[in-house]
Coordinates of C-alpha atoms and ligand atoms in Angstrom, one line a residue:
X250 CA 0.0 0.0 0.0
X251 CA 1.3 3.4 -0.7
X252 CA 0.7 5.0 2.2
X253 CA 1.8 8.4 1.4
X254 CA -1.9 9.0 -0.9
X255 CA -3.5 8.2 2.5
X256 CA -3.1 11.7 3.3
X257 CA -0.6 14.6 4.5
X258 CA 0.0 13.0 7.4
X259 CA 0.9 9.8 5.7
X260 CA 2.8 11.1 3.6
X261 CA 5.2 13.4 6.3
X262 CA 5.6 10.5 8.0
X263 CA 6.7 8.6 5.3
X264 CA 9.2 10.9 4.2
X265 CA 10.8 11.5 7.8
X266 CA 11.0 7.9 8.2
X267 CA 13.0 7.6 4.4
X268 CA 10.7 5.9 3.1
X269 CA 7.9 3.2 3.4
X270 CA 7.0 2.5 6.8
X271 CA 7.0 -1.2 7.5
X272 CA 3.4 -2.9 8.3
X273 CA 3.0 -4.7 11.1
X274 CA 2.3 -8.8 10.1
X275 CA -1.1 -10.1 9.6
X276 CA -3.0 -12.8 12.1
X277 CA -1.7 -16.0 10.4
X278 CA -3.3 -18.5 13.5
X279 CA -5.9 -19.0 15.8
X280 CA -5.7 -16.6 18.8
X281 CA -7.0 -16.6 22.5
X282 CA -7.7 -12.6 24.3
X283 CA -9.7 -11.4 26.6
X284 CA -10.8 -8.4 24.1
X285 CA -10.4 -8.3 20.5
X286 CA -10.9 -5.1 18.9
X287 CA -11.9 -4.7 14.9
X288 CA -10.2 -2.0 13.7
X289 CA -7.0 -0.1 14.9
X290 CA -8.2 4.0 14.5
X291 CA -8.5 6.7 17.7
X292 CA -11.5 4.4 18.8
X293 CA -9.7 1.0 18.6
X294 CA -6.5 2.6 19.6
X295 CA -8.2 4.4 22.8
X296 CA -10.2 1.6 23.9
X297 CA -7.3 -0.7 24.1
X298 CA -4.7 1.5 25.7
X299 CA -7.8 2.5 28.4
X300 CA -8.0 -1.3 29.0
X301 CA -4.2 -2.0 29.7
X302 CA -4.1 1.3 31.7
X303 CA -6.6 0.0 33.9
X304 CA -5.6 -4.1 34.2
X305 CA -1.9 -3.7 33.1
X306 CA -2.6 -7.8 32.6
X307 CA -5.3 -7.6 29.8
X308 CA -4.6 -9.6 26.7
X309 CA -5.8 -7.1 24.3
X310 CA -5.5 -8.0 20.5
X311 CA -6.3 -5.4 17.8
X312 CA -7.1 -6.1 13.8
X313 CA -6.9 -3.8 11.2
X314 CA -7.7 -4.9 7.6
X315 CA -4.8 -2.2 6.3
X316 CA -2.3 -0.2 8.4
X317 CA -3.6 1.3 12.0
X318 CA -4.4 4.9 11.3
X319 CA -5.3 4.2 7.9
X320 CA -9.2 5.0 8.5
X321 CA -10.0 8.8 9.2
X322 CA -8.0 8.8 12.2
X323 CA -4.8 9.1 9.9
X324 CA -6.1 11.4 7.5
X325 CA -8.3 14.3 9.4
X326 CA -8.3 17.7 9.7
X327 CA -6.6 17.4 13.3
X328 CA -9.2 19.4 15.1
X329 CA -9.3 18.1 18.7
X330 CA -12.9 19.5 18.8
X331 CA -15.4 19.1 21.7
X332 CA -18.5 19.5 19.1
X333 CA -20.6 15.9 19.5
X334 CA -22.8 15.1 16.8
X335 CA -26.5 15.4 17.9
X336 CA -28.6 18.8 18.9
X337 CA -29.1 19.4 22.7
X338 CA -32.6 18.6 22.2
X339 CA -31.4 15.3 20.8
X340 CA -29.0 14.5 23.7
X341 CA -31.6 15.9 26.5
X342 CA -34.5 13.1 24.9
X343 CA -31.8 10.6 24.8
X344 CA -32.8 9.9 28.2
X345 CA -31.7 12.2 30.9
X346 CA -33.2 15.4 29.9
X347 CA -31.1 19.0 29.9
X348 CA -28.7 18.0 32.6
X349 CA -27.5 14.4 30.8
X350 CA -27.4 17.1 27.4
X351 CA -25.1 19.4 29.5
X352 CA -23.0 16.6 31.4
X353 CA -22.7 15.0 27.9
X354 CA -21.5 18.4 26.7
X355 CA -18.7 19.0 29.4
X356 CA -17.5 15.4 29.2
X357 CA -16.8 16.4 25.5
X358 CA -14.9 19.3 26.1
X359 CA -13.0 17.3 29.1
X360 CA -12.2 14.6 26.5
X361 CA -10.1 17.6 24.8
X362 CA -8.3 17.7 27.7
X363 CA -7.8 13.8 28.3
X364 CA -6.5 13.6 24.5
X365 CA -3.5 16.0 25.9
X366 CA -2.6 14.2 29.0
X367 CA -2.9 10.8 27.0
X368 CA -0.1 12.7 24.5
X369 CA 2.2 14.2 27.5
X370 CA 1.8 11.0 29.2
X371 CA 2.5 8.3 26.3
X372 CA 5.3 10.8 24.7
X373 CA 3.8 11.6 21.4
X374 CA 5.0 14.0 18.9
X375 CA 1.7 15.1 17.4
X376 CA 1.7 19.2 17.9
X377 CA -0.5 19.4 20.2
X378 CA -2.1 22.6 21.1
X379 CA -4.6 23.4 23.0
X380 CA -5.8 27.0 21.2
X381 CA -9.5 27.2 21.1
X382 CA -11.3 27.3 17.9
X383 CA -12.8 30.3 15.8
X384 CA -15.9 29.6 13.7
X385 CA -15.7 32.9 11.6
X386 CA -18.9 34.8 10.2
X387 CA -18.6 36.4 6.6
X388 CA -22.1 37.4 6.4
X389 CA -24.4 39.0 8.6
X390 CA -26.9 36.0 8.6
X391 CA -23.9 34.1 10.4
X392 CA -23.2 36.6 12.7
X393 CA -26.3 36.9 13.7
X394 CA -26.7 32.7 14.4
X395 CA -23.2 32.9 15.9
X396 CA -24.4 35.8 18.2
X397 CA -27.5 33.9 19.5
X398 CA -25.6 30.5 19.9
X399 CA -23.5 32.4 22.1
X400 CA -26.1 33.6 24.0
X401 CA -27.8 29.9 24.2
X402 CA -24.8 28.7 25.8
X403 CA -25.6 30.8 29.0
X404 CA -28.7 29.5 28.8
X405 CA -27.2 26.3 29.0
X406 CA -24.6 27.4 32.1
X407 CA -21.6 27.8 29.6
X408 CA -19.7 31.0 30.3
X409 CA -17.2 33.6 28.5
X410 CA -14.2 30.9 29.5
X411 CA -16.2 28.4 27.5
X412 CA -17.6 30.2 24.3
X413 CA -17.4 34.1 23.5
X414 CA -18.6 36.3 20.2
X415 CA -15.4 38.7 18.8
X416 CA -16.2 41.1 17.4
X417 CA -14.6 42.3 13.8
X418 CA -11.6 43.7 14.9
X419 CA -10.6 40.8 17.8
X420 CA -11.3 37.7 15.3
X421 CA -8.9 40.5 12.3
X422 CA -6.2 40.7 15.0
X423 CA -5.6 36.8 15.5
X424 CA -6.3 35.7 11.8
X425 CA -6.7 37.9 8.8
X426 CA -9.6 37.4 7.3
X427 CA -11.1 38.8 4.2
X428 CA -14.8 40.0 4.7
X429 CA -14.6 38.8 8.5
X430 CA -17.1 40.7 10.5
X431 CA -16.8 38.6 14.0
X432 CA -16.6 34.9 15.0
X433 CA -18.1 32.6 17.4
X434 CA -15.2 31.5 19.6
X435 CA -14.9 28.1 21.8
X436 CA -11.7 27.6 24.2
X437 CA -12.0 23.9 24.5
X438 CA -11.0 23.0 20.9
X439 CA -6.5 21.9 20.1
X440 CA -5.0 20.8 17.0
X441 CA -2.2 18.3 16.7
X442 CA -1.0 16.0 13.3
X443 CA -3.5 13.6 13.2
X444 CA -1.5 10.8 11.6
X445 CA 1.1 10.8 14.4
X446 CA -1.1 10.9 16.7
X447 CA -2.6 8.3 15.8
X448 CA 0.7 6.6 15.2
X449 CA 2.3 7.3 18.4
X450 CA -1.2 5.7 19.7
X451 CA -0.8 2.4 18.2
X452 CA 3.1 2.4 19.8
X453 CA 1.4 3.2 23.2
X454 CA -0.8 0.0 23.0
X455 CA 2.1 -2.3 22.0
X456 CA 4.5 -0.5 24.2
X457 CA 1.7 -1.5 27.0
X458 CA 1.4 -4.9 26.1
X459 CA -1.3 -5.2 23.4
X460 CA -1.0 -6.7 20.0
X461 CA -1.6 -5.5 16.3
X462 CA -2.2 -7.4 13.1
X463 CA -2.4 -5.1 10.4
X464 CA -3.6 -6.7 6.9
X465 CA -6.3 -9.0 8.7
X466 CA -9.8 -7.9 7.4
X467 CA -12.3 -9.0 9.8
X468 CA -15.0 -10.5 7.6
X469 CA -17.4 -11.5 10.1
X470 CA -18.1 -11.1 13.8
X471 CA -19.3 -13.5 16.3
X472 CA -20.6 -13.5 19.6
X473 CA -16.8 -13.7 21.3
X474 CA -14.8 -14.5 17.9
X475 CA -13.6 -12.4 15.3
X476 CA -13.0 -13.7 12.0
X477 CA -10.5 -12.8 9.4
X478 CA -9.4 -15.0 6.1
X479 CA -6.5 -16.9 7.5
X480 CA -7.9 -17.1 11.4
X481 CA -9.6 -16.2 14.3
X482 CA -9.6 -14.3 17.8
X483 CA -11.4 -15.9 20.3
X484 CA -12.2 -13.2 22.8
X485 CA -14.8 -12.7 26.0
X486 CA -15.4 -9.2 23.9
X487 CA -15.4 -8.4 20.7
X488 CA -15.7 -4.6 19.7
X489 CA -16.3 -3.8 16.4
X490 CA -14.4 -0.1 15.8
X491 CA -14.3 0.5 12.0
X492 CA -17.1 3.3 11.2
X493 CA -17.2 4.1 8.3
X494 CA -15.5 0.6 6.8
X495 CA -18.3 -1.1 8.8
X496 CA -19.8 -2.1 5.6
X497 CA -16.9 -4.8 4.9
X498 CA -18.0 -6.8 7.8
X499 CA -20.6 -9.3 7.4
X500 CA -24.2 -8.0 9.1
X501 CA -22.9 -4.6 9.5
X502 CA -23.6 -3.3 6.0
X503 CA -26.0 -0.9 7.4
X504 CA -25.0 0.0 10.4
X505 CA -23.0 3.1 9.7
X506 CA -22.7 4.8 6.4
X507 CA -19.3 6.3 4.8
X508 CA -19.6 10.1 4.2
X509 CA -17.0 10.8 2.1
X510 CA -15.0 14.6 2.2
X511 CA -11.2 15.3 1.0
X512 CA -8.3 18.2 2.0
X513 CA -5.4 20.2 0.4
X514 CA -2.6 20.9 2.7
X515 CA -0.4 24.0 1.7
X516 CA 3.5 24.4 1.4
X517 CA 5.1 26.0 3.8
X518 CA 4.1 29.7 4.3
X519 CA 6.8 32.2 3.5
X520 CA 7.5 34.7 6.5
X521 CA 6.1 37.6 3.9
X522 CA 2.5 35.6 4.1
X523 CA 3.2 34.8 7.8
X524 CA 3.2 37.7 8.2
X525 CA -0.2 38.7 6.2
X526 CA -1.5 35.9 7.7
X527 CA -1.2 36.7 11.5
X528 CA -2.3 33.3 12.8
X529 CA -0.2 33.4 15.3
X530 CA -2.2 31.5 17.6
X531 CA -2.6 28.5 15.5
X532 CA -5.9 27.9 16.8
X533 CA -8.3 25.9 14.2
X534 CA -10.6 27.6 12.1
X535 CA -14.0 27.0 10.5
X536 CA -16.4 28.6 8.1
X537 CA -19.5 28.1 6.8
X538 CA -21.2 28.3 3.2
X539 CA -19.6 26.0 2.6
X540 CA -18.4 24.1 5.0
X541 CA -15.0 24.6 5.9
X542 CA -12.1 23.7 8.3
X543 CA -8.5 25.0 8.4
X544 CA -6.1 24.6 10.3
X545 CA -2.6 26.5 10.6
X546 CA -0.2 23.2 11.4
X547 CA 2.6 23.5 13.4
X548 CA 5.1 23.7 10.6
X549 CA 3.0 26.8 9.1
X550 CA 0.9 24.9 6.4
X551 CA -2.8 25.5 6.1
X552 CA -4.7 22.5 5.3
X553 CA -8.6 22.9 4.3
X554 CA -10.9 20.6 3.7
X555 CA -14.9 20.3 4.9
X556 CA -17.9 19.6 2.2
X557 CA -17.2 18.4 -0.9
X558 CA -18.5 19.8 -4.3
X559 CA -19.6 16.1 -4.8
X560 CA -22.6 13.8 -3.7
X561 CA -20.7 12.9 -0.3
X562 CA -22.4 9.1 -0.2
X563 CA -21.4 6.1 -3.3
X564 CA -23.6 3.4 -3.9
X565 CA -23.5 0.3 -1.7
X566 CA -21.5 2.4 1.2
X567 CA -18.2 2.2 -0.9
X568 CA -15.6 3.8 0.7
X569 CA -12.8 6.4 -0.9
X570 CA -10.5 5.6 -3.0
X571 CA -7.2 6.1 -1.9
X572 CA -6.0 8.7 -4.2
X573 CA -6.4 12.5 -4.9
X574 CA -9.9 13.9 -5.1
X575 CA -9.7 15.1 -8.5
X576 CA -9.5 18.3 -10.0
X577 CA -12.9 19.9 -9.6
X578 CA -12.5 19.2 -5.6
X579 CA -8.8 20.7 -5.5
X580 CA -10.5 23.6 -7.8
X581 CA -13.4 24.0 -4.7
X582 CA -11.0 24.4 -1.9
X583 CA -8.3 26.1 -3.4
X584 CA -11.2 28.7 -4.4
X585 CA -12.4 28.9 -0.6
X586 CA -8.7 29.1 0.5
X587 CA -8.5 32.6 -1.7
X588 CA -11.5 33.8 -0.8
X589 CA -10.9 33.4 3.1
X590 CA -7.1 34.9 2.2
X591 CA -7.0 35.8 -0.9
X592 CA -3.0 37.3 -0.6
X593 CA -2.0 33.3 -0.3
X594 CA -3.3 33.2 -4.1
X595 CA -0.4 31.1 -6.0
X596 CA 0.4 29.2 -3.0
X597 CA 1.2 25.5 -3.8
X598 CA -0.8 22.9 -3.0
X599 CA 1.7 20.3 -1.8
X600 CA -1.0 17.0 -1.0
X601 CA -4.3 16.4 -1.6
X602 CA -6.4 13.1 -0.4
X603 CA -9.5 11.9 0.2
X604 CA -11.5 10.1 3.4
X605 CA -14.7 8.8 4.8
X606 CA -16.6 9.3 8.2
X607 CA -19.3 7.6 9.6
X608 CA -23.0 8.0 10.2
X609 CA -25.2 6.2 12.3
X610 CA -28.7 6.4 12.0
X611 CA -29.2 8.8 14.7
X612 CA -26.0 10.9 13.1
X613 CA -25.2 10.5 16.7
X614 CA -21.9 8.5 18.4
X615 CA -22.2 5.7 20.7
X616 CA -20.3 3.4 23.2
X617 CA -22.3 0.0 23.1
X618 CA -21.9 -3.3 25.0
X619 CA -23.8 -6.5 25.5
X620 CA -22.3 -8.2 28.1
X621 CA -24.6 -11.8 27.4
X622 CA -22.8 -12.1 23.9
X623 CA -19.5 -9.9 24.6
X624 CA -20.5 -7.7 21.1
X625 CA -19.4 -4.2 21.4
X626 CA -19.8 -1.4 19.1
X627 CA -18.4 2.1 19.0
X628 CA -18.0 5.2 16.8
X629 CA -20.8 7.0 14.4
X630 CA -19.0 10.5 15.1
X631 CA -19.9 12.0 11.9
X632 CA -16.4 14.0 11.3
X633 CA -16.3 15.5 14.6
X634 CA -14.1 12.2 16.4
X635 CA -11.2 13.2 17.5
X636 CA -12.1 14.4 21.3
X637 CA -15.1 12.2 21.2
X638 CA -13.0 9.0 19.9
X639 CA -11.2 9.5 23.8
X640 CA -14.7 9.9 25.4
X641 CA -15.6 6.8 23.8
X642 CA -12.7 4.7 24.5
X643 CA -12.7 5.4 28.2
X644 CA -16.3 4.3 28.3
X645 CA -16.3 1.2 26.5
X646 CA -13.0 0.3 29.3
X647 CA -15.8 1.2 31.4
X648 CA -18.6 -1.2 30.3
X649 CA -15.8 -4.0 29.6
X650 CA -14.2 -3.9 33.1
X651 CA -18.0 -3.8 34.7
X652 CA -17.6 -0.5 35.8
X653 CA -20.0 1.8 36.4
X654 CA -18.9 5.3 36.2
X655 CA -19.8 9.0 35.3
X656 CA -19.4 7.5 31.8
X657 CA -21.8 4.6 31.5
X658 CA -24.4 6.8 32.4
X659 CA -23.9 9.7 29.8
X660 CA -26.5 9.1 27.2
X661 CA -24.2 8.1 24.4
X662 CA -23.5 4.8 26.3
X663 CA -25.8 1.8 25.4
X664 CA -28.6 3.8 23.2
X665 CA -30.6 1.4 20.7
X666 CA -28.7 1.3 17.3
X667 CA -31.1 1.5 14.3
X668 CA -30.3 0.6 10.5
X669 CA -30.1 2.4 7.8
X670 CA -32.3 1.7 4.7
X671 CA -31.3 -0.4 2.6
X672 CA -30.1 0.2 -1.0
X673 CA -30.9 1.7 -3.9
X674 CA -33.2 3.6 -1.2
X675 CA -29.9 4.7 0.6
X676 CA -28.3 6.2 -2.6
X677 CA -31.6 7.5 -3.6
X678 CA -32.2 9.2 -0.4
X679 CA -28.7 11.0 0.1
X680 CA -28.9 12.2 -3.3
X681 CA -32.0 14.4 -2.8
X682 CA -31.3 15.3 0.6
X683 CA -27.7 16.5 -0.7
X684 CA -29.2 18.3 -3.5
X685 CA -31.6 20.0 -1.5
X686 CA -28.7 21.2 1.4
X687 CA -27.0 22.2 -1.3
X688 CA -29.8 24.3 -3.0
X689 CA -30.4 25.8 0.5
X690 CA -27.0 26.5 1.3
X691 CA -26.0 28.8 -1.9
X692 CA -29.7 30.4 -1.3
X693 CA -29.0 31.3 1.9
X694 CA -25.8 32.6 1.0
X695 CA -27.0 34.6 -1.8
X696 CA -30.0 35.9 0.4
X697 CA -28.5 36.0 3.6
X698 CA -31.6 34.6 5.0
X699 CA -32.0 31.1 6.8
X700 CA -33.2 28.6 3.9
X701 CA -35.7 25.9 4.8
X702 CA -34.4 23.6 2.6
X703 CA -31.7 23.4 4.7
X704 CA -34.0 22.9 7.7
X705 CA -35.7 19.8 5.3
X706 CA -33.3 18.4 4.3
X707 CA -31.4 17.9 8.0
X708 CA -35.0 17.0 9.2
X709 CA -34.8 14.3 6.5
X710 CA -31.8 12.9 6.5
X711 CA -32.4 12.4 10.5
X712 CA -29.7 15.1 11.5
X713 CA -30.2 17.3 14.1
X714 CA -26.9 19.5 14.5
X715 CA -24.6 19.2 17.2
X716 CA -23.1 20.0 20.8
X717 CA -20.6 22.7 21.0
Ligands
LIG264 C1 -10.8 14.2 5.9 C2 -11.3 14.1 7.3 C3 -11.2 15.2 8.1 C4 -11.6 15.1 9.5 N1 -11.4 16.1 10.3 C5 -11.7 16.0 11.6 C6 -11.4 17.1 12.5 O1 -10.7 18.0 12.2 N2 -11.8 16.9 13.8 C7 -12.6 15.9 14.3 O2 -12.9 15.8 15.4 N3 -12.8 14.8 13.4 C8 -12.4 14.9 12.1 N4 -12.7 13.8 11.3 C9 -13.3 12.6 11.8 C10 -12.4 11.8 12.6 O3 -11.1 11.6 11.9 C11 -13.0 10.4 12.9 O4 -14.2 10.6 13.5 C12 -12.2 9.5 13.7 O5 -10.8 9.4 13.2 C13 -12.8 8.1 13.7 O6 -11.9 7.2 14.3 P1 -12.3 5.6 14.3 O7 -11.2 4.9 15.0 O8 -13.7 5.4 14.8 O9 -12.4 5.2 12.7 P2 -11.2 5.1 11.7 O10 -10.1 5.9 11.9 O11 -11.9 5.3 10.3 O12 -10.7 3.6 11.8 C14 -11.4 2.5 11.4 C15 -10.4 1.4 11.1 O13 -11.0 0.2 10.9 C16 -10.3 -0.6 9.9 N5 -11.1 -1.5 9.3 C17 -12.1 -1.3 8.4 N6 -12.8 -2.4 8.0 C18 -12.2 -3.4 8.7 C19 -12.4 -4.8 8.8 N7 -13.3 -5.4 8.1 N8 -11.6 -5.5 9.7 C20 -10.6 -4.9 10.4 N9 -10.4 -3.6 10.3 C21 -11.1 -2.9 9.5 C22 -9.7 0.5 9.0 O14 -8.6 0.1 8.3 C23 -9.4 1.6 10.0 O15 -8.1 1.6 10.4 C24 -12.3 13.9 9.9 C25 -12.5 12.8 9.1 C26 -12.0 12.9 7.8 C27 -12.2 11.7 6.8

């Protein structure tokens, strides 16, 4: 596999390590553990090093059908973000009402925090920085929303050290802008490299006792056996941890759908745009109409990616291809890039690559264990996983070890799963509901007044927003 298409990440690595990094062998015989975990990204990777943390004596065995890291983990926008799929509303019907939708909310934006000390505390070199996030507004409609979602947060007990509104000239003097006229600012968000990070997680586990097989597809899962090609783990738990590759496994075809997205990283800024640029902060960055999210990487690249120009679901939950996005979605980004700083216009585009997230049903993500059969499932963060992945991990070492904690009774722990349709009602579906997002979005854009197609289409497609 040439890892270096997987993304930016991938490919840095790569090229610090002189070439190809070597894969770890595949599971080649039958294998006794008291957890096997399917897939080796953030989720995998957290709930196995939460495990040995906890009972240093754990057999833990992890299988990845490619490389760990090679999922979204490795290839993200490296926003350590405490946004959880799933409105308020959502979390507070859940079960638990406001305060479960508030607890669920702070445990979140402590998971930000955990994903730091994990770093410090395992050694890894992933740049991370705990800067806040900036979601800027460009046009009074945003502003506006940004303004009141401020205010909703005090509703909700959150206060200035949590979220804040800037005005023009604050959000001007941390990043230059163009057409900025204020930004809705969060302090619990940090970026890091999300490739080493997940990297330098995958070390942790094995430094800690547990064991990888990369190259072992899991084609089907059993109550307390995983099964790959060549051989099986035989486990007391088995947790299933490949969103949005869940489709590969045997029964799971429509339990999480692939959404698919792609990013650009930049070369290196010169000191003259530096200097133009004035993100001297590094905090991460997001922007609406379309979606975007930046972020100013420790070794002063940009990278950008967020909503695609393309129908974000395949047929049959394919997943992406791992190559370049193509011309007409390096064209899309490299357009937003200009237009958010437009003095960066010639800068080269160094990688490009493409990725998938998951969706549940309930565009909401979970922590799920039934203790009769030892099946666990995890994930369904739809692009918003990398604080949540921590949050997740730490509860499913949680429901594993018997425990009941804080954790186990937030409201993403144990919910009932639902399906998705199946095809060609799938494909159909996303079509139209992408269409008519996508029709709403450049209306209200144009307008600068809310579109309900927008409202529809969310409403249709199940989504409800988000925490955070
Ligand atoms: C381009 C992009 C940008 C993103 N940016 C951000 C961001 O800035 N902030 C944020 O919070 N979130 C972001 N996300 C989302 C975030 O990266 C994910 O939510 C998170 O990485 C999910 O981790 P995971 O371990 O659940 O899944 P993954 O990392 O996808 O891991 C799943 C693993 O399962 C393996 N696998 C698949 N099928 C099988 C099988 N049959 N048998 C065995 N193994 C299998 C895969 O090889 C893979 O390694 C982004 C996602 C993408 C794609």
């Amino acid at each position: 596999m040439d890892k270096s298409l997987l993304s930016h990440w991938w490919h840095k690595m790569e090229t610090a390590h002189g070439g190809p990094i070597p894969e770890r062998p595949p599971l080649t015989a039958d294998e006794r553990a008291d957890v096997a975990i399917v897939g080796a990204g953030y989720t995998g990777l957290y709930t196995a090093l939460e495990l040995l943390k906890a009972e240093p004596g754990l057999k833990v065995v992890l299988l990845d059908a490619n490389v760990a890291g090679y999922g979204a983990s490795g290839r993200n926008g490296g926003a350590v973000i405490a946004q959880l799929n799933g409105s308020r509303e959502f979390w507070a019907k859940r079960g638990g009402g406001r305060d479960a939708a508030i607890a669920m909310e702070r445990a979140v934006q402590a998971a930000v925090v955990e994903v730091g000390k994990v770093i410090t505390e395992e050694g890894i070199d992933c740049g991370y920085a705990h800067n806040g996030v900036a979601m800027v507004a460009r046009t009074p409609l945003e502003a506006d929303r940004f303004r009141a979602s401020v205010e909703e947060d005090r509703r909700f007990g959150f206060g200035p050290e949590d979220t804040r509104y800037l005005e023009r000239d604050e959000i001007l003097d941390r990043i230059n802008i163009a057409g900025a006229l204020g930004a809705r600012f969060s302090s619990h968000c940090a970026s890091v490299d999300g490739g080493r990070l997940a990297r330098g997680l995958a070390e942790a586990v094995e430094r800690r006792g547990g064991v990888i097989y990369e190259s072992s597809a899991v084609l089907r899962i059993e109550p307390r056996r995983a099964v790959t090609a060549r051989a099986s783990v035989e486990a007391k738990f088995v947790v299933r941890a490949t969103e949005a590759y869940s489709e590969s496994i045997k029964g799971q075809e429509r339990t999480v759908v692939p959404i698919h997205t792609s990013m650009l990283a930049t070369e290196v800024l010169t000191e003259d745009q530096m200097r133009q640029l004035r993100w001297s902060g590094h905090e991460a960055l997001l922007a609406e109409h379309p979606f975007l999210h930046l972020q100013f990487t420790s070794d002063n690249r940009i990278t950008i990616g967020g909503d695609d120009p393309r129908v974000p679901y395949l047929y049959g939950s394919a997943p992406s291809p791992d190559a370049p996005p193509g011309r007409k979605v390096r064209d899309h980004y490299y357009r937003e890039l200009i237009k958010l700083f437009p003095f960066l216009d010639g800068v080269e585009i160094v990688d490009e690559w493409q990725g998938v997230f998951g969706a549940t049903k309930d565009w909401a993500p979970n922590a799920n264990l039934d203790r009769a059969t030892g099946l666990g499932v995890a994930g369904g963060y739809v692009g918003e996983g990398l604080a949540p992945s921590n949050l997740v991990g730490r509860t499913m070492r949680d429901l594993i070890l018997g425990r009941e904690s804080e954790l186990t009774r937030l409201p993403h722990t144990n919910p009932r799963l639902r399906r998705w349709e199946p095809e060609p009602l799938r494909y159909l579906g996303s079509g139209v509901i992408w269409a008519a997002r996508a029709v709403g979005d450049a209306k209200e854009h144009r307008t600068d007044k809310p579109s309900r197609l927008i409202t529809l289409g969310n409403r249709a497609a199940g989504f409800s927003g988000h925490l955070g």
